[in-house]
Amino acid sequence: MSIQISGLLGFIIFVLDIWAIIRVIQSPASTGTKVLWTVLILLMPVLGLVLWFFLGPRDRS
């Protein structure tokens, strides 16, 4: 059962990372900022996601 829970948690983190990367790419931030956030999310999936959520570029609409 713990393998199933680990797999589900990993899948959820994967989906959230993809969502965050899409949001970063669609943001009005500069290209350098987008690349930095994307690399951070890819290299550190959980920590990068949390940092992006609190510190990442915001939509200025």
CSV table of C-alpha atoms in Angstrom, one decimal:
chain,number,residue,atom,x,y,z
A,1,MET,CA,0.0,0.0,0.0
A,2,SER,CA,2.8,2.4,0.7
A,3,ILE,CA,4.1,2.0,-2.9
A,4,GLN,CA,0.7,3.0,-4.2
A,5,ILE,CA,0.6,6.1,-2.0
A,6,SER,CA,4.1,7.0,-3.0
A,7,GLY,CA,3.3,6.6,-6.7
A,8,LEU,CA,0.1,8.7,-6.4
A,9,LEU,CA,2.0,11.4,-4.5
A,10,GLY,CA,4.7,11.4,-7.2
A,11,PHE,CA,2.1,11.6,-9.9
A,12,ILE,CA,0.4,14.6,-8.2
A,13,ILE,CA,3.7,16.4,-7.8
A,14,PHE,CA,4.5,15.7,-11.5
A,15,VAL,CA,1.1,17.2,-12.6
A,16,LEU,CA,1.5,20.2,-10.4
A,17,ASP,CA,5.1,20.8,-11.7
A,18,ILE,CA,3.8,20.7,-15.3
A,19,TRP,CA,1.0,23.1,-14.4
A,20,ALA,CA,3.5,25.5,-12.8
A,21,ILE,CA,5.8,25.4,-15.8
A,22,ILE,CA,2.9,26.2,-18.1
A,23,ARG,CA,1.9,29.1,-15.9
A,24,VAL,CA,5.5,30.3,-15.8
A,25,ILE,CA,5.7,30.2,-19.6
A,26,GLN,CA,2.4,32.1,-20.0
A,27,SER,CA,3.4,34.8,-17.5
A,28,PRO,CA,4.4,38.3,-18.6
A,29,ALA,CA,7.8,37.9,-17.0
A,30,SER,CA,11.0,38.3,-18.9
A,31,THR,CA,12.5,35.3,-20.7
A,32,GLY,CA,15.4,35.0,-18.2
A,33,THR,CA,13.0,34.9,-15.3
A,34,LYS,CA,10.9,32.2,-17.1
A,35,VAL,CA,14.0,30.1,-17.8
A,36,LEU,CA,15.2,30.5,-14.2
A,37,TRP,CA,11.8,29.4,-12.7
A,38,THR,CA,11.5,26.5,-15.2
A,39,VAL,CA,14.9,25.2,-14.4
A,40,LEU,CA,14.3,25.5,-10.6
A,41,ILE,CA,11.0,23.6,-10.9
A,42,LEU,CA,12.6,20.9,-13.0
A,43,LEU,CA,15.7,20.4,-10.8
A,44,MET,CA,13.9,20.6,-7.4
A,45,PRO,CA,10.3,19.5,-8.1
A,46,VAL,CA,8.8,19.9,-4.6
A,47,LEU,CA,10.9,22.9,-3.3
A,48,GLY,CA,10.8,24.6,-6.7
A,49,LEU,CA,7.0,24.3,-6.8
A,50,VAL,CA,6.6,25.7,-3.3
A,51,LEU,CA,9.0,28.6,-4.0
A,52,TRP,CA,7.3,29.3,-7.3
A,53,PHE,CA,3.9,29.4,-5.6
A,54,PHE,CA,5.0,32.0,-3.1
A,55,LEU,CA,7.7,33.9,-4.9
A,56,GLY,CA,7.1,33.4,-8.7
A,57,PRO,CA,5.9,35.8,-11.3
A,58,ARG,CA,2.3,36.9,-10.9
A,59,ASP,CA,-0.2,37.8,-13.7
A,60,ARG,CA,-0.5,41.6,-13.9
A,61,SER,CA,-4.0,41.6,-15.5
